[in-house]
JSON list of C-alpha atoms in Angstrom, two decimals:
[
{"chain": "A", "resi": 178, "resn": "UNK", "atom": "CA", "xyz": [96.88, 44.92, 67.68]},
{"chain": "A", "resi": 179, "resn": "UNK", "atom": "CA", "xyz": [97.26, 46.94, 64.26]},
{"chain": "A", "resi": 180, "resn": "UNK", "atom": "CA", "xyz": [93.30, 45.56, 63.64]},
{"chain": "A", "resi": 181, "resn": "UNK", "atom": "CA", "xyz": [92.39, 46.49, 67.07]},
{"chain": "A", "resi": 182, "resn": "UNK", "atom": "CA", "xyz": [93.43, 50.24, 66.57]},
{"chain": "A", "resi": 183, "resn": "UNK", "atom": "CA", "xyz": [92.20, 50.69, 63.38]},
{"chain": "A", "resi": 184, "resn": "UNK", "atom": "CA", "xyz": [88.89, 49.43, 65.20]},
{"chain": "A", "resi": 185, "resn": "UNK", "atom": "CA", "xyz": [89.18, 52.31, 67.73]},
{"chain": "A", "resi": 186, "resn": "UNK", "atom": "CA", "xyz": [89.46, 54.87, 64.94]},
{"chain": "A", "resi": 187, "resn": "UNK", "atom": "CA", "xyz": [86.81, 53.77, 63.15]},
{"chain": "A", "resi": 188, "resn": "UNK", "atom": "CA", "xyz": [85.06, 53.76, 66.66]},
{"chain": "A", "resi": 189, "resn": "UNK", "atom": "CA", "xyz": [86.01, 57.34, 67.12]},
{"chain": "A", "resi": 190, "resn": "UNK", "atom": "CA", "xyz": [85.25, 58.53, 63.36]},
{"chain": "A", "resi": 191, "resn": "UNK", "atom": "CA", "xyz": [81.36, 56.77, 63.70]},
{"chain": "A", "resi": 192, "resn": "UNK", "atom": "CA", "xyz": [81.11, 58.69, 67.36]},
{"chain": "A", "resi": 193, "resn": "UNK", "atom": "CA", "xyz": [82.36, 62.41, 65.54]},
{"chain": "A", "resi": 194, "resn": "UNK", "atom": "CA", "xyz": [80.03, 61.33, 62.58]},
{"chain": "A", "resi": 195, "resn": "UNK", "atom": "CA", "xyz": [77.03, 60.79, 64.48]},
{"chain": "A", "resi": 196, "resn": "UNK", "atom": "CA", "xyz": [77.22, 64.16, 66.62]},
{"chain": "A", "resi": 197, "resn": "UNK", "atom": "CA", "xyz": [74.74, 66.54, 66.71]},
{"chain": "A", "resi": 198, "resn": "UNK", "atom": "CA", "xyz": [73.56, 69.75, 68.33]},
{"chain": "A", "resi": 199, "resn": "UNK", "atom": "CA", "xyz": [75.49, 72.21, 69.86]},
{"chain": "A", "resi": 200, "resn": "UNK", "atom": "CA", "xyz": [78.15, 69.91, 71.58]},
{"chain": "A", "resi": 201, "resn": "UNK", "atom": "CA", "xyz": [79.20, 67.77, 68.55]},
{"chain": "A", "resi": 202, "resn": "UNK", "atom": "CA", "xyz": [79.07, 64.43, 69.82]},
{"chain": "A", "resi": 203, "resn": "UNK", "atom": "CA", "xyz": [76.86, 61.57, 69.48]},
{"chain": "A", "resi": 204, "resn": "UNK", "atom": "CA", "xyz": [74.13, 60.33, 71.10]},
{"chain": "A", "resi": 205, "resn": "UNK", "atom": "CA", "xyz": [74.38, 58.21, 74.69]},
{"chain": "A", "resi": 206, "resn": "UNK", "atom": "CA", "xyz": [72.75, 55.94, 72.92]},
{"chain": "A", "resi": 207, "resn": "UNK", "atom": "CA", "xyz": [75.22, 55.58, 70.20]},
{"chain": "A", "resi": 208, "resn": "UNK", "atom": "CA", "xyz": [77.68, 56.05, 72.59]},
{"chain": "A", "resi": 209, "resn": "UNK", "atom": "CA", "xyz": [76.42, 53.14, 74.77]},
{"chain": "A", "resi": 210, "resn": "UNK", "atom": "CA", "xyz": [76.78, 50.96, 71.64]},
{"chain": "A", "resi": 211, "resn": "UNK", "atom": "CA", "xyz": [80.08, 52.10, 71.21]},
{"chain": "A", "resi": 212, "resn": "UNK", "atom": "CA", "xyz": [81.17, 51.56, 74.25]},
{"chain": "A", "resi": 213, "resn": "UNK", "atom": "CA", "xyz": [79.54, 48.04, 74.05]},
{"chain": "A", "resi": 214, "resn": "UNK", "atom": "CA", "xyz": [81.48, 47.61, 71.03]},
{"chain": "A", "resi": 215, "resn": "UNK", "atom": "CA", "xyz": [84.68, 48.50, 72.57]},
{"chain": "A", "resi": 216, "resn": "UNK", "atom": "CA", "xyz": [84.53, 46.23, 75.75]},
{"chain": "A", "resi": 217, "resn": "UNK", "atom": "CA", "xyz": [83.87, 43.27, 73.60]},
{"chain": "A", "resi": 218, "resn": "UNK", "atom": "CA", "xyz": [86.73, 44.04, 71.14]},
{"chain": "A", "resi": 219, "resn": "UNK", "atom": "CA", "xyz": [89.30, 44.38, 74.25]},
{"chain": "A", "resi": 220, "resn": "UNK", "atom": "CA", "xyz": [87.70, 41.22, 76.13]},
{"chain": "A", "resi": 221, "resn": "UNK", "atom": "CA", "xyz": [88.91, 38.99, 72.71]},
{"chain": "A", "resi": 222, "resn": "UNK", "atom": "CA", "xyz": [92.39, 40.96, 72.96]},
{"chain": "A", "resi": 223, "resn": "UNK", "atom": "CA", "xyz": [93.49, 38.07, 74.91]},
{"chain": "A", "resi": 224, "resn": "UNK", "atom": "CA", "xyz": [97.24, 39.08, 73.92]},
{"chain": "A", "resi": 225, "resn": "UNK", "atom": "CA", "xyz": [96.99, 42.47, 74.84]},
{"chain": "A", "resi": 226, "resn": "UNK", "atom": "CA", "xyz": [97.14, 45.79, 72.60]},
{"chain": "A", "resi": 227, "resn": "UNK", "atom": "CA", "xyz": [100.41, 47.74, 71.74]},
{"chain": "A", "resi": 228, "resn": "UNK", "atom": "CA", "xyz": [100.46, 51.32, 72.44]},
{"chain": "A", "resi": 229, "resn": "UNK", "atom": "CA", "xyz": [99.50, 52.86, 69.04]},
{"chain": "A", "resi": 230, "resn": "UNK", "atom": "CA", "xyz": [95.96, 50.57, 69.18]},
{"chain": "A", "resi": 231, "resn": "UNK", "atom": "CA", "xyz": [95.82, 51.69, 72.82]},
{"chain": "A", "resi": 232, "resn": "UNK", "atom": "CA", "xyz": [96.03, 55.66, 71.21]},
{"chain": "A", "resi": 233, "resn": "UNK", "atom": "CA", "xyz": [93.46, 54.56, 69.09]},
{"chain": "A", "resi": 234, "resn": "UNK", "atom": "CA", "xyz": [91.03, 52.67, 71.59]},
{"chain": "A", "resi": 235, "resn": "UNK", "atom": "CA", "xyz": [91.70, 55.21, 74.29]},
{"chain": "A", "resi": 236, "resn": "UNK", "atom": "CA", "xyz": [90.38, 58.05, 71.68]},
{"chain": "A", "resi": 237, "resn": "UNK", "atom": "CA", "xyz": [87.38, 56.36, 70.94]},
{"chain": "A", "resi": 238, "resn": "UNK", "atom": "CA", "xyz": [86.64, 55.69, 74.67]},
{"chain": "A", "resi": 239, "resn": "UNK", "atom": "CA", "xyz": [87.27, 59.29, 75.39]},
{"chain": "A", "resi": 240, "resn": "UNK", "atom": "CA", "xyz": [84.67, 60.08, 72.57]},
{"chain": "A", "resi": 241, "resn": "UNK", "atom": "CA", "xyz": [82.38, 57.48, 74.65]},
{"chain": "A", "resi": 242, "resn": "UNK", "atom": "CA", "xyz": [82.64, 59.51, 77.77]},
{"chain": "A", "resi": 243, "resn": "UNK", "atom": "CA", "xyz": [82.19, 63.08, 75.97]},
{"chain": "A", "resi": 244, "resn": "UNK", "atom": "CA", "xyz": [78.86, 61.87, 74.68]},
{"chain": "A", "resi": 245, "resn": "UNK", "atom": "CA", "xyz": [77.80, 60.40, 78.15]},
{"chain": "A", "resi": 246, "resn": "UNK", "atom": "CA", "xyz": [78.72, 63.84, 80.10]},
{"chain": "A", "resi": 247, "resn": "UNK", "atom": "CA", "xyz": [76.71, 65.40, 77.59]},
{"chain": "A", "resi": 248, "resn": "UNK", "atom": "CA", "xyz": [73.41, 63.69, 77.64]},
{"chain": "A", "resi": 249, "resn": "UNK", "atom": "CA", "xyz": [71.48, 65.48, 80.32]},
{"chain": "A", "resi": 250, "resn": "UNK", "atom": "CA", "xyz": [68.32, 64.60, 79.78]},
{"chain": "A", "resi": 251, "resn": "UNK", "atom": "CA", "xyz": [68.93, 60.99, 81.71]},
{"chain": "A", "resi": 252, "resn": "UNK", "atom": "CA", "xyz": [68.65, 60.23, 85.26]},
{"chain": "A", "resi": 253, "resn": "UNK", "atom": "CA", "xyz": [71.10, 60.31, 88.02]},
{"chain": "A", "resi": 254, "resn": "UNK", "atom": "CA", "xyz": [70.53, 56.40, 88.11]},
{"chain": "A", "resi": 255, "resn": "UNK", "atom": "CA", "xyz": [71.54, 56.29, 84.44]},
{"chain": "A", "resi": 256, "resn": "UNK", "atom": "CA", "xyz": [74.42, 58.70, 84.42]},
{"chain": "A", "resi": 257, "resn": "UNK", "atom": "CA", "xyz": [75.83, 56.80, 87.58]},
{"chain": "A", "resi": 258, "resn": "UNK", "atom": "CA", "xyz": [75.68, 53.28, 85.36]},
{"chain": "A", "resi": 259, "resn": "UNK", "atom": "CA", "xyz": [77.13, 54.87, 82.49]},
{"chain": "A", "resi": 260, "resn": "UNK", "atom": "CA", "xyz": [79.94, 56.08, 84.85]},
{"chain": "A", "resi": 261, "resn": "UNK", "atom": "CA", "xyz": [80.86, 52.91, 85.89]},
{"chain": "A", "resi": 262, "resn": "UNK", "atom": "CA", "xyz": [80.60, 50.92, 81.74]},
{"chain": "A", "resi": 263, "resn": "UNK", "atom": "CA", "xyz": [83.29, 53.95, 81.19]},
{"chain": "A", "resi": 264, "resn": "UNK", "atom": "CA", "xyz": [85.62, 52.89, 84.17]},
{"chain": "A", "resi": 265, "resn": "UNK", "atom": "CA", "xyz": [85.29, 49.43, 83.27]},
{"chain": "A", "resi": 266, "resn": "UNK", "atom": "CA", "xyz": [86.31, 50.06, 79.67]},
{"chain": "A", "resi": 267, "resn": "UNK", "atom": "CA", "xyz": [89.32, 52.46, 80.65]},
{"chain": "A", "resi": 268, "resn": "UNK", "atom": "CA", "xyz": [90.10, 49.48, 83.47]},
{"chain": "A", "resi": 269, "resn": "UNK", "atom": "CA", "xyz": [90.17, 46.94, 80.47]},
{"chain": "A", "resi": 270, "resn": "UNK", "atom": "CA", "xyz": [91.84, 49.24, 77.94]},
{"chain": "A", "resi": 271, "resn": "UNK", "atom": "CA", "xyz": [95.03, 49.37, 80.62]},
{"chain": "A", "resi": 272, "resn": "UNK", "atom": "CA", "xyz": [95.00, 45.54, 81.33]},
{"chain": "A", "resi": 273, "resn": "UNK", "atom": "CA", "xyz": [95.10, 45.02, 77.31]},
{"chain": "A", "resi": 274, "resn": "UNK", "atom": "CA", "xyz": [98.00, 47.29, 77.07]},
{"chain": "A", "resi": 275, "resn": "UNK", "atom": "CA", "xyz": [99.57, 46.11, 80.39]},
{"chain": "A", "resi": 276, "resn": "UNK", "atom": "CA", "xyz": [99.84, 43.07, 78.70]},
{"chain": "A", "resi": 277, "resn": "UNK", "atom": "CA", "xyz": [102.27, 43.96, 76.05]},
{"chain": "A", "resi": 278, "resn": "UNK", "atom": "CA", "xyz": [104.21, 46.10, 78.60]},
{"chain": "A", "resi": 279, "resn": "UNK", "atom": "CA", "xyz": [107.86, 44.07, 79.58]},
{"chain": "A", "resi": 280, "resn": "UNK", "atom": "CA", "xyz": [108.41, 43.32, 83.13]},
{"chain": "A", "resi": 281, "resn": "UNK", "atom": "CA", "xyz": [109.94, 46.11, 85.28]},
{"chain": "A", "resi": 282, "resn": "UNK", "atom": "CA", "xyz": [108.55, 48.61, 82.31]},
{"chain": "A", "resi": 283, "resn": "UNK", "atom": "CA", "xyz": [106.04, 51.34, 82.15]},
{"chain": "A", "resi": 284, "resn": "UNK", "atom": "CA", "xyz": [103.95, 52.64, 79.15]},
{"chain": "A", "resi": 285, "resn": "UNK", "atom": "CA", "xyz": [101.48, 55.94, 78.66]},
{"chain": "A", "resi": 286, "resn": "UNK", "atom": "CA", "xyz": [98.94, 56.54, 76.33]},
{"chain": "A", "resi": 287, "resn": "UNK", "atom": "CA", "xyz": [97.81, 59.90, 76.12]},
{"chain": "A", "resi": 288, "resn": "UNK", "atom": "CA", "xyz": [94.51, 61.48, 73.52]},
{"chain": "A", "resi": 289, "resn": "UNK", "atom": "CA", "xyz": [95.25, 64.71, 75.29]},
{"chain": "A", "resi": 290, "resn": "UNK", "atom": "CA", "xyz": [95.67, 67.82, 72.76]},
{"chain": "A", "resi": 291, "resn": "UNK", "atom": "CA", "xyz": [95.49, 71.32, 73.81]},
{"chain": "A", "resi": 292, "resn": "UNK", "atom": "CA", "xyz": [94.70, 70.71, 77.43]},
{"chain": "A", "resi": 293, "resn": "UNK", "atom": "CA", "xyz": [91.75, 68.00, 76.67]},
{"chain": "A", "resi": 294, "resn": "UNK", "atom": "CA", "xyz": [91.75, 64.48, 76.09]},
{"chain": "A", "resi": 295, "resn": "UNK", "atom": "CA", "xyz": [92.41, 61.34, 78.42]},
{"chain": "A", "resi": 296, "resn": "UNK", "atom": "CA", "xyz": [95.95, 59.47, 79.51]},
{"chain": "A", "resi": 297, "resn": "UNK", "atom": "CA", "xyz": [96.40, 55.86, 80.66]},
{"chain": "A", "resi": 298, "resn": "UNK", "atom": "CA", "xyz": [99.55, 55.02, 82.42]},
{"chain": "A", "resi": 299, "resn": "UNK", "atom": "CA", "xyz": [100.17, 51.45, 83.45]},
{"chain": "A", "resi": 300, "resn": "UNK", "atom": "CA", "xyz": [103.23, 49.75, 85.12]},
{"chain": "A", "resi": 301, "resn": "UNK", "atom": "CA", "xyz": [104.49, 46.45, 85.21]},
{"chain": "A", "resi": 302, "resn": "UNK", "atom": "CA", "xyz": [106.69, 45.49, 88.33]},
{"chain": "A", "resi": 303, "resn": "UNK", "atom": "CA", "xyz": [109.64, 42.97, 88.05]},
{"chain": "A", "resi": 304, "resn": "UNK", "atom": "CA", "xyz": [108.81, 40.06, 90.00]},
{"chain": "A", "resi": 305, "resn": "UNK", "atom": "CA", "xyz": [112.50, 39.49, 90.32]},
{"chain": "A", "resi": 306, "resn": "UNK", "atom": "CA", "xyz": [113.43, 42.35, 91.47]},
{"chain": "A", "resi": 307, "resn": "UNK", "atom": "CA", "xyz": [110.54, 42.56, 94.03]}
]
């Protein structure tokens, strides 16, 4: 997990690096590497991420999504599939840290600093107790 999060913060350092413009964030296409990038690295998590490299990940996929909402020079068709490669990386980002989360438990990860950012919250029922 500890090589995992120090992924996402490089992740999120190359994203800030690469912004230009007015808005400070980098490219869709960049973005759509990134994210790319991401999915993979959480697909070979097979033993799930603690919460720090979730903090980390999550940043970096928040830094995905700001460069996405940004870029409006692409179509509706292309915003729409962006959309959905961000909810599937947010979707795998909480079933890599849902993984690591003890039965009957819950666990937050938050990016979310002066009123902006993005939170995960994921739960894990007790089958025993069910």
């Amino acid at each position: 997990s500890e090589s995992l999060g120090q992924f996402g913060d490089v992740a999120s350092n190359i994203l800030k690096s690469e912004g230009s413009g007015a808005s400070g964030v980098a490219s869709a296409e960049v973005a759509d590497q990134a994210a790319g990038a991401l999915g993979n690295a959480l697909d070979a998590a097979t033993e799930g991420v603690n919460p720090a490299a979730a903090k980390s990940l999550l940043g970096a996929a928040t830094s995905v999504g700001d460069s996405f909402s940004s870029d409006t020079s692409t179509s509706s068709i292309a915003q729409g599939a962006r959309s959905a490669q961000l909810r599937v990386l947010f979707s795998k980002l909480g079933s890599a840290l849902l993984q690591q989360v003890p039965a009957g438990s819950t666990s937050t990860v938050s990016t979310v600093e002066g009123g902006k950012g993005t939170a995960i919250a994921v739960a894990k029922e007790d089958a025993a107790a069910a």
